[in-house]
Every structure is written in structure tokens, then in C-alpha cells.
C-alpha positions as a printed Julia matrix, in Angstrom:
84×3 Matrix{Float64}:
 40.35  77.04   -6.07
 39.28  77.42   -9.66
 37.52  80.65  -10.45
 36.28  82.81  -13.29
 37.3   86.1   -11.7
 39.55  87.32  -14.51
 36.93  86.59  -17.16
 34.09  88.23  -15.25
 36.23  91.23  -14.23
 37.26  91.84  -17.84
 33.65  91.43  -18.99
 32.71  94.35  -16.74
 35.73  96.28  -18.03
 37.44  96.77  -14.68
 41.14  96.63  -13.9
 42.47  94.67  -10.96
 42.96  97.94   -9.06
 39.38  99.06   -9.68
 37.93  95.8    -8.38
 40.27  95.83   -5.4
 39.19  99.38   -4.49
 35.54  98.43   -4.86
 35.74  95.52   -2.43
 38.32  97.03   -0.07
 41.34  94.8    -0.61
 44.72  95.22   -2.27
 45.5   94.57   -5.91
 47.76  91.75   -4.77
 44.79  90.02   -3.13
 42.73  90.13   -6.33
 45.71  88.94   -8.38
 46.31  86.05   -5.95
 42.64  85.02   -6.15
 42.74  85.17   -9.95
 45.82  82.96  -10.21
 44.46  80.5    -7.64
 47.14  80.98   -4.99
 44.7   82.5    -2.47
 41.21  81.37   -1.51
 39.06  84.3    -0.4
 36.91  84.25    2.7
 33.23  83.69    2.16
 32.57  87.36    2.94
 35.11  88.52    0.36
 33.72  86.09   -2.22
 30.24  87.56   -1.73
 31.6   91.12   -1.95
 33.4   90.35   -5.22
 30.36  88.59   -6.67
 28.13  91.53   -5.73
 30.56  94.04   -7.23
 30.6   92.09  -10.5
 26.82  91.52  -10.39
 27.3   87.74  -10.48
 26.54  84.9    -8.1
 29.24  83.3    -5.98
 28.7   79.98   -7.77
 29.25  81.7   -11.14
 32.45  83.26   -9.83
 33.71  80.1    -8.1
 32.21  77.06   -9.85
 31.59  74.13   -7.48
 34.09  71.27   -7.49
 33.09  67.76   -6.49
 34.36  66.39   -3.2
 36.17  63.6    -5.04
 38.23  66.09   -7.05
 39.06  68.11   -3.93
 40.25  64.95   -2.14
 42.39  63.95   -5.12
 44.02  67.39   -5.12
 44.65  67.11   -1.39
 46.37  63.74   -1.7
 48.72  65.16   -4.35
 50.14  67.59   -1.79
 53.25  66.57    0.16
 52.51  65.08    3.59
 54.04  68.03    5.45
 51.77  70.49    3.65
 48.72  68.42    4.57
 49.75  68.24    8.23
 50.7   71.88    8.77
 48.43  73.79    6.42
 45.11  71.92    6.33
């Protein structure tokens, strides 16, 4: 999932550890969200957005369904079967 977390976090002047402490997760979780390898729950997304004084849609810009489907079809078949 594309996001603007790094940009918005740096705009506020927080480190990864400071944001993680604020929302009650580990630094590794914030780092994984920033690099796109982890999609946060809706509750965590709202907590992060509130901590940064932004909206969830500013933090995680919407992606069209067509683009999401194209990304899904690029995954190997076994990933689609077991992880979706």
C-alpha cells in the first residue's frame, strides 16, 4: 500500500521511535508500514493519522480498483491462493 507516512512523520519532526511510542506499536511496525511491506489495520491507520494530525486519506492516498487488481495479478499464483 502506498503511503506518505515518512513524509508526514518528518514534517512533524518525529523519529520512527517517537511515532511508534505515540501509537503503541514497535519501531519495526512503523518502518514496515513506511516501506510498504505491511498494511496497518484500520484502527492503527486512524491512530497514526490522529497522531500526525492528518486524515487517513492524506496518509494513505486512495488507489483505484483497477490498479489494485493489476498489482494482484502480478503476484505469483501461490501467493494469491495462500495469502489473499
